[in-house]
Amino acid sequence: MSCDELKEYYELYAIGVLELEERREIEEHLARDCALCQPGVRRARQLMASVALAAPEAEPPRRLRRRVLALVEPAAEKPSGVNWLTHAWATLAILMFVAVVWFISAGRSQDAQMAGLERRLTQVQNAHDDLAARNRLLGQALALVNLPDAAQLVFGSPDQQPPRGRVWVHAERGVLLLASRLPLAPTGKIYQMWIVPKKGAPIPAGLFNSDERGEAFHVWPRTVDVPAAAAVAVTLEPEGGVAAPTTTPLIAASF
Amino acid sequence: MLPLAATELAMILSMAWSAARADASGDPGLVEALRRRDPQALARLYDRFGGVVYSLIYRIVHDAGIAEDLVQETFLKVWNQAQLLDPARGSVAGWLLTVARNRAIDWLRSAAARPDRTAWESYDAERPANFVDVEEVYISADQARRVRQVMEKLNANQRLVIELAYFEGLTQAEMAEKIGQPLGTVKTWVRTALQHLRKELAGAS
C-alpha cells in the first residue's frame, strides 16, 4: 500500500485496533523510517490521546493520591541501636499480651469478650506503631538540632501575631520546624511546609498539623540546597497537600 | 549569613509564589524532575493529570476499584520509564494517556477473554520515543469541553464506532460483529468519523 492509502489507518494503528494486514503494512513503512508515515503516526497518536478528554469527568477518591505517591516513598529508615531496643521490647510486650489474650480466651469462649480483647490488642498495636513513628521523628529532630552546621531561623516575635517558632535547616539532614500558637488546621485542611528558593517556585517540604495546644513539630528529612534557599514558609492547604501553594504563607522564616 | 530584611523576604516570597502559579499552569521542568526521580515530581504529575487519567480508565472499565489499581499501575510505569522521555521534545500527557488507555483496554480484553495484543505490541505502543516531536496534549476543562463538543457533532453511528474503538478497543471487524452491520459500512463510518476528528482536533492541542 502507498503512504496515501495508509494515512487513513494511522489513528486506528495508534490506538491498537487495526487489522493485522494493514498493521503490518504500516509497520513496514515505520521500520524503513518512511518520511510520511513516521510523522503521520506521531500526529495520530497525539490526536487520539486527546480523545481521552471525551471521557466523562469522574472524581478519583482522595486515597488514590496517597496510593500513587506511596509507590515512591523512601523506605523507612532502619532503626538506630536505642530505637531497635525499644522496638524489640515493645514487640515482646505485644507478644506477651497476645499470649495472655490467648490463654484467657482459651478458658472463656464468650465471643463478645474475645472481640473486646481483639479491639484492645489492635489499640495497643496502633499505639506502638504511633510511638515508634514518633520516636523515629524525635531521633531525626534531635540529630538535626545538635548539628553545628545547621542553620537556625526564627519566625514570629512578641510584637507580631502568632505563630512563633524556630526552624533548623541542614544541607544533608533536612529541615526541622517547631511552632507554637499555631491553631489546629480546620477540617479538610492541613499545613504544608515549603523551601523557598532565591529564584523560582517554592519546593514542597511535607505536611503536618498542630496539636490541641497549638504546638507543631515537623521534620523533613531530605537534602536541601541551603545556599540557594531564601526562606522556609508554611501555608494552609487542602488535605493531601498541593504541588504549588494556593494561599499566602502563615509562617515565613528567612535565612 | 545575615537574615533577610522584612521587605526583601516579602519580595522573594512574592516572586516565588508568582513562579509557583506559572509552574502550576505549564509546569516546565516536570519531565526533568521525573527523570531525576524526584518523588515530588510524581505528586506534581498526579495533581496535574490524576483526574483525567482516572476518568479515562473509569470510562473504560466501569469499576472504581479496578480503575484505582490501573491508575496506580499507569503512574508506576511512567515513573519507572520517565528517563526515556525527552524533556525538550516529548509529550508527557500524550504518553501518560496512552499508557492509561492501554492498561484499561488490556484489562477489558482479559476480563472479556478476548484475544489480547502481544506483550511486545503493548510495549511498543507505549514507548516514550513515540511521543517525541509532537505537540503536548493540552489538558484543561476548556479543552475537554471542546473535545466533547467535537464528539457530539459526529452522527450517532460515527460516534458509536469511535467509542467502540477507543473505549472498548474493538477492531473494525469486531465492531461489525458486535453491532450486526456489514464490515464495509463500519469502515465507512470509521473513516468519516476520523476525518472529522482530524479536521476539528488536529493541532488543537
Coordinates of C-alpha atoms in Angstrom, one line a residue:
Chain A
M1 CA 0.0 0.0 0.0
S2 CA 1.1 3.5 -0.6
C3 CA 1.5 6.1 2.1
D4 CA -1.5 7.9 0.7
E5 CA -3.6 4.8 1.3
L6 CA -2.2 4.1 4.7
K7 CA -2.8 7.5 6.1
E8 CA -6.5 6.5 6.6
Y9 CA -5.3 3.9 9.1
Y10 CA -2.9 5.9 11.2
E11 CA -5.3 6.6 14.0
L12 CA -6.6 3.0 14.3
Y13 CA -2.9 1.9 14.3
A14 CA -2.2 4.5 17.0
I15 CA -4.8 3.0 19.3
G16 CA -4.0 -0.6 18.5
V17 CA -7.2 -1.7 16.8
L18 CA -6.0 -2.0 13.3
E19 CA -6.5 -5.4 11.5
L20 CA -3.3 -7.4 11.1
E21 CA -2.8 -6.9 7.3
E22 CA -2.9 -3.0 7.5
R23 CA -1.0 -3.0 10.7
R24 CA 1.9 -4.9 9.1
E25 CA 1.9 -2.5 6.1
I26 CA 2.3 0.5 8.4
E27 CA 5.0 -1.2 10.5
E28 CA 6.9 -1.9 7.3
H29 CA 6.8 1.8 6.5
L30 CA 7.8 2.8 10.0
A31 CA 10.7 0.3 10.0
R32 CA 12.2 2.0 7.0
D33 CA 11.7 5.5 8.5
C34 CA 9.1 6.5 6.0
A35 CA 9.2 10.3 5.8
L36 CA 5.4 10.4 5.5
C37 CA 4.2 7.6 7.8
Q38 CA 6.6 8.4 10.7
P39 CA 5.2 11.9 11.4
G40 CA 1.7 10.9 10.3
V41 CA 1.6 8.2 13.0
R42 CA 3.1 10.5 15.6
R43 CA 0.4 13.1 14.9
A44 CA -2.3 10.3 15.0
R45 CA -1.0 9.3 18.5
Q46 CA -1.3 12.8 19.7
L47 CA -4.7 13.3 18.2
M48 CA -6.1 10.1 19.7
A49 CA -4.6 10.9 23.1
S50 CA -6.7 14.0 23.2
V51 CA -9.9 11.8 22.6
A52 CA -9.3 10.7 26.2
L53 CA -10.8 14.0 27.2
A54 CA -14.2 12.9 25.8
A55 CA -14.5 10.6 28.9
P56 CA -17.0 12.0 31.4
E57 CA -15.2 13.5 34.4
A58 CA -15.0 11.1 37.3
E59 CA -13.7 12.2 40.7
P60 CA -10.8 10.0 41.9
P61 CA -11.1 9.1 45.6
R62 CA -8.7 11.1 47.8
R63 CA -6.9 7.9 49.0
L64 CA -5.8 7.3 45.4
R65 CA -3.2 10.1 45.5
R66 CA -1.7 8.6 48.7
R67 CA -1.6 5.2 47.0
V68 CA 0.2 6.5 43.9
L69 CA 2.7 8.6 45.9
A70 CA 3.3 5.6 48.3
L71 CA 4.9 3.9 45.2
V72 CA 7.9 6.2 45.5
E73 CA 8.0 7.0 49.2
P74 CA 11.6 6.5 50.5
A75 CA 11.8 3.3 52.6
A76 CA 11.6 3.8 56.3
E77 CA 15.0 4.3 57.9
K78 CA 16.5 1.4 59.8
P79 CA 16.1 2.0 63.5
S80 CA 19.2 3.0 65.4
G81 CA 20.5 0.9 68.3
V82 CA 18.4 2.5 71.0
N83 CA 15.3 2.6 68.8
W84 CA 15.9 -1.0 67.9
L85 CA 16.0 -2.0 71.5
T86 CA 12.8 0.0 72.3
H87 CA 11.2 -1.6 69.3
A88 CA 12.2 -5.1 70.4
W89 CA 10.9 -4.5 74.0
A90 CA 7.6 -3.2 72.6
T91 CA 7.3 -6.2 70.3
L92 CA 8.0 -8.5 73.1
A93 CA 5.3 -6.8 75.2
I94 CA 2.8 -7.2 72.4
L95 CA 3.7 -10.9 72.0
M96 CA 3.2 -11.4 75.8
F97 CA -0.1 -9.6 75.6
V98 CA -1.1 -11.8 72.7
A99 CA -0.2 -14.9 74.8
V100 CA -2.2 -13.7 77.7
V101 CA -5.1 -13.0 75.5
W102 CA -4.8 -16.4 74.0
F103 CA -4.8 -18.2 77.4
I104 CA -7.7 -16.1 78.7
S105 CA -9.7 -16.7 75.6
A106 CA -8.9 -20.4 75.7
G107 CA -10.6 -20.6 79.1
R108 CA -13.5 -18.4 78.2
S109 CA -15.3 -18.8 75.0
Q110 CA -17.6 -15.8 75.1
D111 CA -17.4 -14.1 71.6
A112 CA -18.1 -10.7 73.0
Q113 CA -15.1 -10.8 75.4
M114 CA -12.9 -12.1 72.6
A115 CA -13.9 -9.2 70.3
G116 CA -13.2 -6.7 73.1
L117 CA -9.7 -8.2 73.7
E118 CA -9.0 -8.1 69.9
R119 CA -10.0 -4.4 69.8
R120 CA -7.7 -3.7 72.7
L121 CA -4.9 -5.6 71.0
T122 CA -5.4 -3.5 67.9
Q123 CA -5.3 -0.4 70.0
V124 CA -2.1 -1.5 71.7
Q125 CA -0.5 -2.3 68.3
N126 CA -1.6 1.1 66.9
A127 CA -0.2 2.9 69.9
H128 CA 3.0 1.0 69.4
D129 CA 3.2 2.0 65.8
D130 CA 2.5 5.6 66.7
L131 CA 5.2 5.6 69.3
A132 CA 7.7 4.0 67.0
A133 CA 7.0 6.6 64.3
R134 CA 7.2 9.5 66.9
N135 CA 10.4 8.0 68.3
R136 CA 11.9 7.9 64.8
L137 CA 10.9 11.6 64.2
L138 CA 12.3 12.7 67.5
G139 CA 15.6 10.9 66.7
Q140 CA 15.8 12.8 63.4
A141 CA 14.9 16.1 65.1
L142 CA 17.5 15.7 67.9
A143 CA 20.2 14.8 65.3
L144 CA 19.3 18.0 63.4
V145 CA 19.3 20.3 66.3
N146 CA 22.7 19.1 67.5
L147 CA 24.5 19.6 64.2
P148 CA 26.9 22.5 64.5
D149 CA 26.4 23.5 60.8
A150 CA 22.6 23.5 60.8
A151 CA 21.2 27.0 60.1
Q152 CA 18.8 28.2 62.8
L153 CA 16.0 30.5 61.7
V154 CA 13.4 32.3 63.9
F155 CA 9.9 33.4 63.0
G156 CA 7.4 35.5 64.8
S157 CA 8.2 37.9 67.6
P158 CA 6.4 39.2 70.7
D159 CA 5.1 42.3 68.8
Q160 CA 3.7 40.2 66.0
Q161 CA 0.7 37.9 65.6
P162 CA 1.3 34.3 66.3
P163 CA 2.6 31.7 65.3
R164 CA 6.1 31.8 66.6
G165 CA 8.9 29.3 66.5
R166 CA 12.2 28.1 65.1
V167 CA 13.5 26.3 62.0
W168 CA 16.7 24.3 61.7
V169 CA 18.0 23.6 58.2
H170 CA 20.8 21.3 57.3
A171 CA 22.0 20.6 53.8
E172 CA 22.0 16.8 54.3
R173 CA 19.7 16.1 57.2
G174 CA 16.8 18.3 56.1
V175 CA 14.5 20.7 58.0
L176 CA 13.0 20.7 61.5
L177 CA 10.2 23.2 62.3
L178 CA 9.0 23.8 65.8
A179 CA 6.0 26.2 66.1
S180 CA 3.7 27.4 68.9
R181 CA 0.4 29.3 68.8
L182 CA -0.4 27.6 65.5
P183 CA -4.1 26.6 65.7
L184 CA -5.2 23.1 64.7
A185 CA -5.9 23.1 60.9
P186 CA -9.6 23.3 60.1
T187 CA -11.3 20.1 58.9
G188 CA -10.2 19.2 55.3
K189 CA -7.1 21.4 55.6
I190 CA -3.5 20.8 56.5
Y191 CA -0.3 22.8 57.0
Q192 CA 2.3 22.4 54.2
M193 CA 5.9 23.5 54.5
W194 CA 7.9 24.9 51.6
I195 CA 11.5 25.6 50.9
V196 CA 11.5 29.0 49.2
P197 CA 14.5 29.4 46.8
K198 CA 16.0 32.7 46.0
K199 CA 14.8 32.2 42.4
G200 CA 11.9 30.0 41.2
A201 CA 8.9 28.3 42.7
P202 CA 8.6 27.0 46.3
I203 CA 9.6 23.4 46.8
P204 CA 7.0 21.3 48.8
A205 CA 8.5 20.0 52.1
G206 CA 5.8 17.9 53.7
L207 CA 2.5 18.1 55.5
F208 CA 1.8 18.5 59.2
N209 CA -0.8 19.6 61.7
S210 CA -0.7 21.3 65.0
D211 CA -1.9 19.7 68.2
E212 CA -4.7 20.9 70.5
R213 CA -2.3 23.1 72.4
G214 CA -1.3 24.9 69.2
E215 CA 2.1 23.3 69.0
A216 CA 3.5 21.8 65.9
F217 CA 6.6 19.7 65.2
H218 CA 7.6 18.8 61.6
V219 CA 10.7 17.1 60.2
W220 CA 11.5 17.0 56.5
P221 CA 14.4 14.5 56.3
R222 CA 15.6 15.3 52.8
T223 CA 18.6 17.1 51.3
V224 CA 18.3 20.9 51.0
D225 CA 20.2 23.2 48.7
V226 CA 20.9 25.7 51.5
P227 CA 22.9 28.3 49.5
A228 CA 20.0 28.6 47.0
A229 CA 17.3 28.8 49.7
A230 CA 15.9 32.2 50.9
A231 CA 13.3 31.1 53.4
V232 CA 11.2 28.3 54.9
A233 CA 7.4 29.0 54.7
V234 CA 4.2 27.3 55.8
T235 CA 0.8 27.6 54.1
L236 CA -2.7 26.2 54.9
E237 CA -3.7 23.9 52.1
P238 CA -6.3 21.3 51.2
E239 CA -5.9 17.9 52.9
G240 CA -3.5 15.7 50.9
G241 CA -1.3 18.8 50.0
V242 CA -0.7 20.6 46.7
A243 CA 2.1 20.9 44.2
A244 CA 2.2 24.7 44.4
P245 CA 1.0 26.9 47.3
T246 CA -2.5 28.2 46.9
T247 CA -2.5 30.6 49.9
T248 CA -0.2 33.2 51.4
P249 CA 2.3 32.0 54.0
L250 CA 1.3 31.9 57.7
I251 CA 5.0 31.3 58.6
A252 CA 8.0 32.7 56.8
A253 CA 11.4 32.2 58.3
S254 CA 14.3 33.8 56.3
F255 CA 17.9 32.7 56.2
Chain B
M1 CA 24.5 34.5 56.7
L2 CA 22.7 37.7 57.7
P3 CA 18.9 37.4 58.0
L4 CA 16.9 39.0 55.2
A5 CA 15.2 42.3 55.9
A6 CA 11.4 42.0 56.0
T7 CA 11.0 43.8 52.7
E8 CA 13.5 41.5 51.0
L9 CA 11.7 38.5 52.4
A10 CA 8.3 39.8 51.2
M11 CA 9.8 40.4 47.7
I12 CA 11.3 36.9 47.5
L13 CA 8.0 35.3 48.7
S14 CA 6.0 37.3 46.2
M15 CA 8.3 36.2 43.3
A16 CA 8.3 32.6 44.5
W17 CA 4.5 32.5 44.7
S18 CA 4.3 34.0 41.1
A19 CA 6.7 31.4 39.9
A20 CA 4.5 28.7 41.5
R21 CA 1.5 30.0 39.7
A22 CA 3.3 29.8 36.4
D23 CA 4.5 26.3 37.1
A24 CA 1.1 25.1 38.0
S25 CA -0.3 26.1 34.6
G26 CA 2.6 25.0 32.3
D27 CA 4.8 23.1 34.7
P28 CA 8.1 23.4 32.9
G29 CA 10.8 21.2 34.5
L30 CA 8.3 18.5 35.4
V31 CA 9.8 16.0 32.9
E32 CA 13.3 16.9 34.1
A33 CA 12.3 16.3 37.7
L34 CA 10.7 13.0 36.8
R35 CA 13.9 11.9 35.1
R36 CA 15.8 12.8 38.3
R37 CA 13.4 10.5 40.1
D38 CA 12.3 13.3 42.4
P39 CA 9.3 11.9 44.4
Q40 CA 7.8 15.4 44.4
A41 CA 7.6 15.2 40.6
L42 CA 5.2 12.3 40.8
A43 CA 3.0 14.3 43.1
R44 CA 3.0 17.2 40.5
L45 CA 2.3 14.7 37.7
Y46 CA -0.6 13.2 39.7
D47 CA -2.0 16.6 40.7
R48 CA -2.0 17.7 37.0
F49 CA -3.2 14.5 35.3
G50 CA -4.6 12.2 38.0
G51 CA -8.2 13.3 37.4
V52 CA -8.1 12.8 33.6
V53 CA -6.3 9.5 33.9
Y54 CA -8.8 8.2 36.4
S55 CA -11.7 9.5 34.3
L56 CA -10.4 7.7 31.2
I57 CA -9.7 4.4 32.9
Y58 CA -13.1 4.5 34.7
R59 CA -14.9 5.2 31.4
I60 CA -13.3 2.0 30.0
V61 CA -13.6 -0.4 33.0
H62 CA -16.7 1.0 34.7
D63 CA -15.4 -0.2 38.1
A64 CA -14.0 2.2 40.7
G65 CA -11.7 -0.4 42.4
I66 CA -10.2 -1.7 39.2
A67 CA -9.8 1.9 38.0
E68 CA -7.8 2.7 41.1
D69 CA -5.5 -0.2 40.6
L70 CA -4.9 0.7 36.9
V71 CA -4.2 4.3 37.7
Q72 CA -1.6 3.2 40.2
E73 CA 0.0 0.9 37.5
T74 CA -0.1 3.7 35.0
F75 CA 1.8 6.2 37.2
L76 CA 4.3 3.5 38.3
K77 CA 5.0 2.7 34.6
V78 CA 5.6 6.4 33.8
W79 CA 7.7 6.8 36.9
N80 CA 9.9 3.8 36.0
Q81 CA 10.4 4.9 32.4
A82 CA 10.4 8.7 32.7
Q83 CA 14.2 8.9 32.0
L84 CA 13.4 7.7 28.4
L85 CA 11.2 10.8 27.7
D86 CA 12.9 13.7 26.0
P87 CA 12.2 16.8 28.2
A88 CA 12.6 19.2 25.3
R89 CA 10.6 17.4 22.7
G90 CA 8.4 14.8 24.4
S91 CA 4.6 15.0 25.2
V92 CA 4.3 13.7 28.7
A93 CA 0.5 14.0 28.6
G94 CA 0.2 12.1 25.4
W95 CA 2.3 9.3 26.7
L96 CA 0.6 9.1 30.1
L97 CA -2.9 8.9 28.5
T98 CA -1.7 6.2 26.1
V99 CA -0.3 4.1 28.9
A100 CA -3.5 4.6 30.9
R101 CA -5.7 3.6 28.0
N102 CA -3.6 0.6 27.2
R103 CA -3.7 -0.6 30.8
A104 CA -7.5 -0.3 30.8
I105 CA -8.1 -1.9 27.4
D106 CA -5.7 -4.8 28.3
W107 CA -7.8 -5.3 31.5
L108 CA -11.0 -5.2 29.4
R109 CA -9.7 -7.7 26.9
S110 CA -8.5 -10.1 29.6
A111 CA -11.8 -9.8 31.5
A112 CA -13.8 -10.5 28.3
A113 CA -11.4 -13.3 27.3
R114 CA -10.8 -11.6 24.0
P115 CA -7.6 -12.2 22.0
D116 CA -5.1 -9.9 23.5
R117 CA -2.3 -8.0 21.8
T118 CA 1.1 -9.5 22.4
A119 CA 3.2 -8.0 25.2
W120 CA 5.6 -6.6 22.6
E121 CA 2.8 -4.7 20.8
S122 CA 1.6 -3.2 24.1
Y123 CA 5.2 -2.3 25.0
D124 CA 5.8 -0.8 21.5
A125 CA 2.7 1.4 21.6
E126 CA 3.8 2.8 25.0
R127 CA 7.4 3.7 24.1
P128 CA 8.1 7.3 25.3
A129 CA 10.0 7.7 22.0
N130 CA 6.6 7.6 20.2
F131 CA 5.7 10.9 21.9
V132 CA 8.7 12.9 20.7
D133 CA 8.3 15.8 18.3
V134 CA 4.6 16.1 18.8
E135 CA 2.7 19.0 20.4
E136 CA 1.9 18.5 24.1
V137 CA -1.7 17.3 24.6
Y138 CA -3.3 20.3 26.2
I139 CA -5.4 19.3 29.2
S140 CA -7.9 21.7 30.7
A141 CA -11.6 22.0 31.4
D142 CA -12.0 24.1 28.2
Q143 CA -10.1 21.6 26.0
A144 CA -12.2 18.7 27.5
R145 CA -15.4 20.6 26.7
R146 CA -14.1 21.2 23.2
V147 CA -13.3 17.5 22.6
R148 CA -16.8 16.5 23.8
Q149 CA -18.4 19.1 21.5
V150 CA -16.5 17.7 18.6
M151 CA -17.6 14.2 19.5
E152 CA -21.2 15.4 19.8
K153 CA -21.0 16.8 16.3
L154 CA -20.4 13.2 14.9
N155 CA -23.6 11.5 13.9
A156 CA -24.8 8.6 16.1
N157 CA -23.1 5.9 14.0
Q158 CA -19.8 7.7 13.7
R159 CA -19.7 8.4 17.4
L160 CA -20.6 4.8 18.2
V161 CA -17.7 3.4 16.2
I162 CA -15.2 5.8 17.6
E163 CA -16.3 4.9 21.2
L164 CA -16.1 1.2 20.4
A165 CA -12.6 1.6 19.0
Y166 CA -11.3 4.0 21.7
F167 CA -13.1 3.0 24.9
E168 CA -13.6 -0.7 24.1
G169 CA -10.6 -1.4 22.0
L170 CA -12.5 -3.2 19.2
T171 CA -11.2 -3.6 15.7
Q172 CA -13.5 -2.8 12.8
A173 CA -14.3 -6.5 12.3
E174 CA -15.2 -6.8 16.0
M175 CA -17.4 -3.7 15.8
A176 CA -19.2 -5.1 12.7
E177 CA -19.9 -8.3 14.6
K178 CA -21.0 -6.6 17.8
I179 CA -23.4 -4.2 16.2
G180 CA -24.5 -6.5 13.4
Q181 CA -23.6 -4.3 10.5
P182 CA -21.6 -5.1 7.3
L183 CA -17.8 -4.5 7.7
G184 CA -17.9 -2.1 4.7
T185 CA -20.5 0.1 6.4
V186 CA -18.5 0.1 9.7
K187 CA -15.3 1.1 7.7
T188 CA -17.2 4.0 6.1
W189 CA -18.4 5.2 9.5
V190 CA -14.9 5.0 11.0
R191 CA -13.3 6.7 8.0
T192 CA -15.7 9.7 8.0
A193 CA -15.6 10.0 11.8
L194 CA -11.8 10.1 11.8
Q195 CA -11.8 12.7 9.0
H196 CA -14.0 14.8 11.2
L197 CA -11.8 14.4 14.3
R198 CA -8.6 15.2 12.3
K199 CA -10.2 18.3 10.9
E200 CA -11.6 19.6 14.2
L201 CA -8.9 18.4 16.7
A202 CA -5.6 18.3 14.8
G203 CA -3.4 21.0 16.1
A204 CA -6.0 21.8 18.8
S205 CA -3.5 20.7 21.4

